[in-house]
Amino acid sequence: MAFRFRDAADILRDNRIMVILGVVAAAAILLASRGQQMQPKGNIPTEEPTISVCFHETGEIKSMPLETYLEGVVAAEMDPNWPLAALEAQAIVARTFTLKKLQEGPLEGRNAQASTDPKEFQAYDASRVNDRVRQAVSNTRGKIITYRGEPIRAWFHSSSGGKTASASEGLNFTKESAPYAQPVTDVQTEPSHQWTARFSAGEVIQAARAVGVELDGLTSINIGRRGPSGRAETLSINGREVSAPQFRLAIGEQKMRSTLIDSLRLEGDTVYMKGRGFGHGVGMSQWGAWLLAQRGKSAQDIVTYYFKGVQIQNSWQ
């Protein structure tokens, strides 16, 4: 082949190519660096963890794969015969809740990472697991909810009573900001939508003492401050301010089903309450998930209805 001298057109063309290659390389480096910034934080595992679970009724500690553990959680926390999409949403939420807890370290005094006591972790009942639950966990394997690359605090409750609550309002949670847990108008009407309860003066005094307020008798009880969803953030008891979420836990969450209180009065030595919803009201409403699933919504639709600005991503396969 004959040798040819490079003319000005060749040189100009080659220079253009070099410039283009340089721009492409720079863009690749920039995208790579941005991609690293968008990677999940918080040491999210890429392989399924094995976790230690304390069975609180016996004190026995067992190790099991996280996905196996989740089957027992989903079956205990939600009716295992509910629509598949609702169970899938519960699996995603429970997986995220568990992973966030694991990042915080073992449970104090348990010598384990998780517990079957719903007051300190999540409910668990392997005897309720059926094929539908197994399918829901399998279909969502490794899927978690993140906000800006971090697993969220994936709270859930039975029913909102018409509107969900922020974390500070429903749980008195002030440890960190949780902008993804915003009050949303709920979709459901459910059996536990309305409730009534009554408490003796002694029960109220004892519950107030449990949250650090000493009372000399009971002369008055009123709603102190309400939050954006209408829930009581504080109660005024004998003129003393008491955290409503903490008071609810102290007096009995099965009787005082929520802090979404419609009426509150003291008659003699008895306190009468009427309210709506069941649970703290933060995050996903399980009855709302049921109705959304009945309407044909997917698990992702359900999750993103209750948690705002989040992504659902795969952590392990």
Protein backbone atom coordinates (compact mmCIF):
# COMPACT_ATOMS: atom_id res chain seq x y z
CA MET A 1 0.00 0.00 0.00
CA ALA A 2 1.39 3.44 -0.97
CA PHE A 3 2.35 5.84 1.79
CA ARG A 4 0.32 9.09 1.88
CA PHE A 5 1.24 12.33 3.64
CA ARG A 6 -1.48 13.61 6.02
CA ASP A 7 -3.05 16.78 4.70
CA ALA A 8 -4.72 19.55 6.73
CA ALA A 9 -8.15 17.90 6.43
CA ASP A 10 -6.80 14.69 7.97
CA ILE A 11 -5.23 16.57 10.87
CA LEU A 12 -8.40 18.58 11.50
CA ARG A 13 -10.51 15.41 11.44
CA ASP A 14 -8.18 13.62 13.88
CA ASN A 15 -8.18 16.59 16.22
CA ARG A 16 -11.96 16.57 16.23
CA ILE A 17 -11.96 12.86 17.03
CA MET A 18 -9.54 13.42 19.93
CA VAL A 19 -11.73 16.22 21.29
CA ILE A 20 -14.83 14.02 21.06
CA LEU A 21 -13.04 11.12 22.77
CA GLY A 22 -11.88 13.47 25.50
CA VAL A 23 -15.39 14.74 26.09
CA VAL A 24 -16.75 11.18 26.19
CA ALA A 25 -14.07 10.11 28.66
CA ALA A 26 -14.72 13.10 30.90
CA ALA A 27 -18.45 12.44 30.80
CA ALA A 28 -17.86 8.79 31.70
CA ILE A 29 -15.73 9.78 34.67
CA LEU A 30 -18.34 12.29 35.81
CA LEU A 31 -21.16 9.77 35.48
CA ALA A 32 -19.15 7.15 37.33
CA SER A 33 -18.46 9.53 40.18
CA ARG A 34 -22.12 10.50 40.31
CA GLY A 35 -23.09 6.86 40.21
CA GLN A 36 -20.92 6.21 43.25
CA GLN A 37 -22.66 9.04 45.09
CA MET A 38 -26.05 7.50 44.29
CA GLN A 39 -25.05 4.06 45.53
CA PRO A 40 -27.00 2.93 48.61
CA LYS A 41 -25.41 4.02 51.85
CA GLY A 42 -25.49 2.44 55.28
CA ASN A 43 -23.70 -0.79 54.35
CA ILE A 44 -26.73 -2.33 52.65
CA PRO A 45 -25.85 -6.00 52.15
CA THR A 46 -25.68 -7.38 48.62
CA GLU A 47 -26.17 -10.95 49.85
CA GLU A 48 -29.01 -12.21 52.04
CA PRO A 49 -28.02 -11.94 55.71
CA THR A 50 -28.51 -14.63 58.31
CA ILE A 51 -29.96 -13.12 61.47
CA SER A 52 -30.33 -14.21 65.09
CA VAL A 53 -33.87 -14.07 66.45
CA CYS A 54 -34.85 -14.19 70.12
CA PHE A 55 -38.15 -15.99 70.70
CA HIS A 56 -39.27 -13.80 73.57
CA GLU A 57 -41.70 -16.28 75.14
CA THR A 58 -38.99 -18.88 75.77
CA GLY A 59 -35.77 -16.89 75.46
CA GLU A 60 -34.50 -19.29 72.80
CA ILE A 61 -32.29 -17.76 70.11
CA LYS A 62 -32.35 -19.14 66.57
CA SER A 63 -30.41 -18.17 63.45
CA MET A 64 -32.18 -18.14 60.11
CA PRO A 65 -31.96 -16.52 56.66
CA LEU A 66 -33.61 -13.11 56.65
CA GLU A 67 -36.11 -14.09 53.94
CA THR A 68 -37.21 -17.11 56.00
CA TYR A 69 -37.64 -14.85 59.02
CA LEU A 70 -39.76 -12.47 56.91
CA GLU A 71 -42.25 -15.21 56.08
CA GLY A 72 -43.09 -15.53 59.77
CA VAL A 73 -43.27 -11.75 60.15
CA VAL A 74 -45.62 -11.19 57.21
CA ALA A 75 -47.87 -14.04 58.35
CA ALA A 76 -48.07 -12.60 61.87
CA GLU A 77 -48.43 -8.93 60.96
CA MET A 78 -51.06 -9.33 58.21
CA ASP A 79 -53.84 -11.78 57.43
CA PRO A 80 -52.05 -14.43 55.33
CA ASN A 81 -55.10 -14.80 53.08
CA TRP A 82 -55.22 -11.14 52.04
CA PRO A 83 -54.60 -10.08 48.41
CA LEU A 84 -51.12 -10.89 47.16
CA ALA A 85 -50.19 -7.26 46.43
CA ALA A 86 -50.96 -6.28 50.04
CA LEU A 87 -48.81 -9.14 51.34
CA GLU A 88 -46.02 -8.14 48.95
CA ALA A 89 -46.17 -4.56 50.21
CA GLN A 90 -46.01 -5.87 53.78
CA ALA A 91 -42.98 -7.99 52.85
CA ILE A 92 -41.15 -4.99 51.37
CA VAL A 93 -41.97 -2.84 54.38
CA ALA A 94 -41.03 -5.56 56.89
CA ARG A 95 -37.77 -6.30 55.06
CA THR A 96 -36.84 -2.62 55.13
CA PHE A 97 -37.84 -2.28 58.78
CA THR A 98 -35.68 -5.29 59.66
CA LEU A 99 -32.66 -4.11 57.69
CA LYS A 100 -32.80 -0.67 59.30
CA LYS A 101 -32.94 -2.26 62.73
CA LEU A 102 -30.02 -4.57 61.91
CA GLN A 103 -27.92 -1.54 60.99
CA GLU A 104 -28.48 -0.17 64.48
CA GLY A 105 -26.95 -3.23 66.12
CA PRO A 106 -28.22 -6.07 68.35
CA LEU A 107 -31.19 -5.64 70.66
CA GLU A 108 -30.29 -4.50 74.13
CA GLY A 109 -30.46 -7.33 76.64
CA ARG A 110 -31.45 -9.95 74.06
CA ASN A 111 -28.09 -11.16 72.70
CA ALA A 112 -29.83 -11.29 69.32
CA GLN A 113 -30.47 -9.04 66.34
CA ALA A 114 -34.24 -9.46 66.26
CA SER A 115 -37.07 -10.46 68.54
CA THR A 116 -40.52 -11.98 68.13
CA ASP A 117 -41.91 -9.43 70.61
CA PRO A 118 -43.83 -6.83 68.55
CA LYS A 119 -43.26 -4.23 71.27
CA GLU A 120 -39.54 -4.20 70.53
CA PHE A 121 -39.31 -5.52 66.96
CA GLN A 122 -42.00 -7.22 64.82
CA ALA A 123 -44.54 -9.96 65.40
CA TYR A 124 -43.54 -13.44 64.20
CA ASP A 125 -45.58 -16.63 63.78
CA ALA A 126 -44.22 -19.32 61.48
CA SER A 127 -47.33 -21.47 62.06
CA ARG A 128 -49.42 -18.97 60.04
CA VAL A 129 -47.20 -19.10 56.95
CA ASN A 130 -49.02 -20.36 53.85
CA ASP A 131 -48.25 -20.54 50.12
CA ARG A 132 -49.56 -17.02 49.54
CA VAL A 133 -47.17 -15.58 52.14
CA ARG A 134 -44.26 -17.57 50.71
CA GLN A 135 -45.08 -16.25 47.24
CA ALA A 136 -45.29 -12.65 48.49
CA VAL A 137 -41.87 -12.88 50.14
CA SER A 138 -40.36 -14.69 47.15
CA ASN A 139 -41.79 -12.21 44.63
CA THR A 140 -40.20 -9.31 46.50
CA ARG A 141 -36.97 -11.01 47.49
CA GLY A 142 -34.30 -8.46 48.41
CA LYS A 143 -36.51 -5.45 47.70
CA ILE A 144 -36.20 -2.58 50.17
CA ILE A 145 -37.41 1.01 50.40
CA THR A 146 -34.76 3.73 50.31
CA TYR A 147 -34.72 7.50 50.61
CA ARG A 148 -31.62 9.18 49.17
CA GLY A 149 -29.86 5.81 49.16
CA GLU A 150 -30.62 4.91 52.78
CA PRO A 151 -33.13 2.31 54.01
CA ILE A 152 -36.05 4.15 55.56
CA ARG A 153 -37.70 3.56 58.89
CA ALA A 154 -40.55 1.58 57.37
CA TRP A 155 -43.28 2.06 59.95
CA PHE A 156 -46.68 0.45 59.52
CA HIS A 157 -49.91 0.22 61.48
CA SER A 158 -53.31 -1.43 61.31
CA SER A 159 -55.54 1.48 60.26
CA SER A 160 -55.10 5.22 60.04
CA GLY A 161 -58.64 6.32 60.79
CA GLY A 162 -58.71 8.39 57.61
CA LYS A 163 -55.31 10.09 57.56
CA THR A 164 -51.80 8.91 58.34
CA ALA A 165 -49.45 10.79 60.67
CA SER A 166 -45.94 12.15 60.55
CA ALA A 167 -43.36 10.36 62.70
CA SER A 168 -43.15 13.18 65.24
CA GLU A 169 -46.93 13.37 65.51
CA GLY A 170 -47.80 9.67 65.69
CA LEU A 171 -44.73 8.32 67.48
CA ASN A 172 -43.18 11.36 69.16
CA PHE A 173 -40.14 10.39 67.05
CA THR A 174 -37.55 13.19 67.03
CA LYS A 175 -34.32 11.21 66.67
CA GLU A 176 -33.96 12.24 63.03
CA SER A 177 -35.93 13.72 60.16
CA ALA A 178 -38.27 11.33 58.32
CA PRO A 179 -39.57 13.41 55.37
CA TYR A 180 -40.82 10.29 53.57
CA ALA A 181 -43.41 9.68 56.32
CA GLN A 182 -45.81 12.48 55.51
CA PRO A 183 -49.50 12.61 56.43
CA VAL A 184 -51.61 11.31 53.54
CA THR A 185 -55.36 11.01 53.19
CA ASP A 186 -56.09 7.31 53.45
CA VAL A 187 -58.35 5.23 51.24
CA GLN A 188 -59.90 2.79 53.63
CA THR A 189 -62.90 2.17 55.78
CA GLU A 190 -62.20 -0.77 58.06
CA PRO A 191 -63.59 -2.57 61.12
CA SER A 192 -61.38 -0.70 63.59
CA HIS A 193 -62.08 2.72 62.09
CA GLN A 194 -63.94 3.90 65.21
CA TRP A 195 -63.43 2.95 68.82
CA THR A 196 -64.52 3.92 72.32
CA ALA A 197 -62.72 3.38 75.61
CA ARG A 198 -63.01 4.29 79.25
CA PHE A 199 -60.37 4.45 81.96
CA SER A 200 -60.48 4.83 85.71
CA ALA A 201 -58.74 7.77 87.35
CA GLY A 202 -56.27 5.28 88.80
CA GLU A 203 -55.35 3.99 85.34
CA VAL A 204 -54.76 7.52 84.08
CA ILE A 205 -52.64 8.46 87.09
CA GLN A 206 -50.57 5.28 86.73
CA ALA A 207 -50.04 5.83 82.98
CA ALA A 208 -49.00 9.44 83.57
CA ARG A 209 -46.52 8.29 86.19
CA ALA A 210 -45.09 5.78 83.69
CA VAL A 211 -44.24 8.64 81.32
CA GLY A 212 -42.73 10.77 84.07
CA VAL A 213 -45.63 12.91 85.27
CA GLU A 214 -46.71 12.62 88.92
CA LEU A 215 -50.34 13.51 89.60
CA ASP A 216 -52.13 14.13 92.86
CA GLY A 217 -55.54 12.83 91.87
CA LEU A 218 -57.31 13.54 88.59
CA THR A 219 -59.15 16.84 88.15
CA SER A 220 -59.03 17.42 84.38
CA ILE A 221 -57.95 15.84 81.11
CA ASN A 222 -58.06 17.50 77.69
CA ILE A 223 -56.40 17.46 74.29
CA GLY A 224 -53.33 19.66 74.47
CA ARG A 225 -51.90 20.06 70.97
CA ARG A 226 -53.00 18.39 67.74
CA GLY A 227 -50.75 17.58 64.79
CA PRO A 228 -51.35 17.93 61.01
CA SER A 229 -53.48 14.78 60.79
CA GLY A 230 -55.61 15.82 63.76
CA ARG A 231 -53.97 13.41 66.18
CA ALA A 232 -53.29 14.48 69.72
CA GLU A 233 -49.59 15.17 70.13
CA THR A 234 -50.04 16.08 73.78
CA LEU A 235 -52.66 15.71 76.49
CA SER A 236 -53.21 18.18 79.30
CA ILE A 237 -53.81 16.27 82.54
CA ASN A 238 -54.40 18.44 85.60
CA GLY A 239 -52.80 21.18 83.51
CA ARG A 240 -49.63 19.10 83.02
CA GLU A 241 -48.44 18.34 79.48
CA VAL A 242 -48.12 14.64 78.63
CA SER A 243 -46.96 13.09 75.33
CA ALA A 244 -50.06 11.49 73.81
CA PRO A 245 -48.18 8.69 71.96
CA GLN A 246 -46.28 7.76 75.12
CA PHE A 247 -49.43 7.94 77.23
CA ARG A 248 -51.21 5.62 74.80
CA LEU A 249 -48.52 2.97 75.14
CA ALA A 250 -48.51 3.32 78.92
CA ILE A 251 -52.27 3.03 79.38
CA GLY A 252 -52.68 0.19 76.87
CA GLU A 253 -52.60 0.42 73.08
CA GLN A 254 -55.33 -2.20 72.72
CA LYS A 255 -57.79 0.01 74.64
CA MET A 256 -56.61 3.46 73.54
CA ARG A 257 -56.32 2.36 69.95
CA SER A 258 -54.89 5.58 68.54
CA THR A 259 -54.21 9.22 69.33
CA LEU A 260 -56.77 10.33 66.73
CA ILE A 261 -59.22 11.29 69.47
CA ASP A 262 -62.62 12.74 68.57
CA SER A 263 -63.91 13.25 72.10
CA LEU A 264 -62.40 13.14 75.58
CA ARG A 265 -64.18 13.84 78.85
CA LEU A 266 -63.88 13.22 82.58
CA GLU A 267 -67.03 12.23 84.44
CA GLY A 268 -66.52 11.56 88.11
CA ASP A 269 -63.62 9.15 88.36
CA THR A 270 -63.92 7.85 84.80
CA VAL A 271 -62.36 9.10 81.57
CA TYR A 272 -64.30 8.48 78.35
CA MET A 273 -62.58 8.53 74.95
CA LYS A 274 -63.81 8.14 71.41
CA GLY A 275 -61.49 7.98 68.43
CA ARG A 276 -60.59 6.53 65.03
CA GLY A 277 -57.93 4.21 63.69
CA PHE A 278 -55.76 1.53 65.26
CA GLY A 279 -52.05 2.02 65.82
CA HIS A 280 -49.66 4.96 65.72
CA GLY A 281 -50.79 5.99 62.24
CA VAL A 282 -47.31 6.43 60.75
CA GLY A 283 -46.33 4.91 57.39
CA MET A 284 -48.31 2.15 55.71
CA SER A 285 -51.87 1.47 56.78
CA GLN A 286 -52.45 -2.27 56.48
CA TRP A 287 -56.18 -1.90 55.90
CA GLY A 288 -55.39 0.77 53.33
CA ALA A 289 -52.99 -1.66 51.65
CA TRP A 290 -55.78 -4.25 51.57
CA LEU A 291 -58.17 -1.86 49.82
CA LEU A 292 -55.56 -0.61 47.34
CA ALA A 293 -54.76 -4.23 46.47
CA GLN A 294 -58.47 -4.93 46.01
CA ARG A 295 -58.53 -2.04 43.54
CA GLY A 296 -55.77 -3.64 41.49
CA LYS A 297 -52.82 -1.63 42.76
CA SER A 298 -49.36 -3.23 42.86
CA ALA A 299 -47.10 -3.56 45.89
CA GLN A 300 -45.01 -0.67 44.56
CA ASP A 301 -48.15 1.47 44.17
CA ILE A 302 -49.07 0.74 47.77
CA VAL A 303 -45.62 1.48 49.17
CA THR A 304 -45.24 4.76 47.29
CA TYR A 305 -48.75 5.83 48.28
CA TYR A 306 -47.76 5.85 51.94
CA PHE A 307 -44.05 6.77 51.68
CA LYS A 308 -43.16 9.86 49.64
CA GLY A 309 -40.00 10.46 47.60
CA VAL A 310 -38.77 6.90 48.05
CA GLN A 311 -37.34 4.25 45.72
CA ILE A 312 -37.77 0.49 45.81
CA GLN A 313 -34.48 -1.19 45.00
CA ASN A 314 -33.00 -4.67 45.01
CA SER A 315 -30.42 -5.28 47.70
CA TRP A 316 -29.82 -9.01 47.12
CA GLN A 317 -31.10 -11.51 44.60
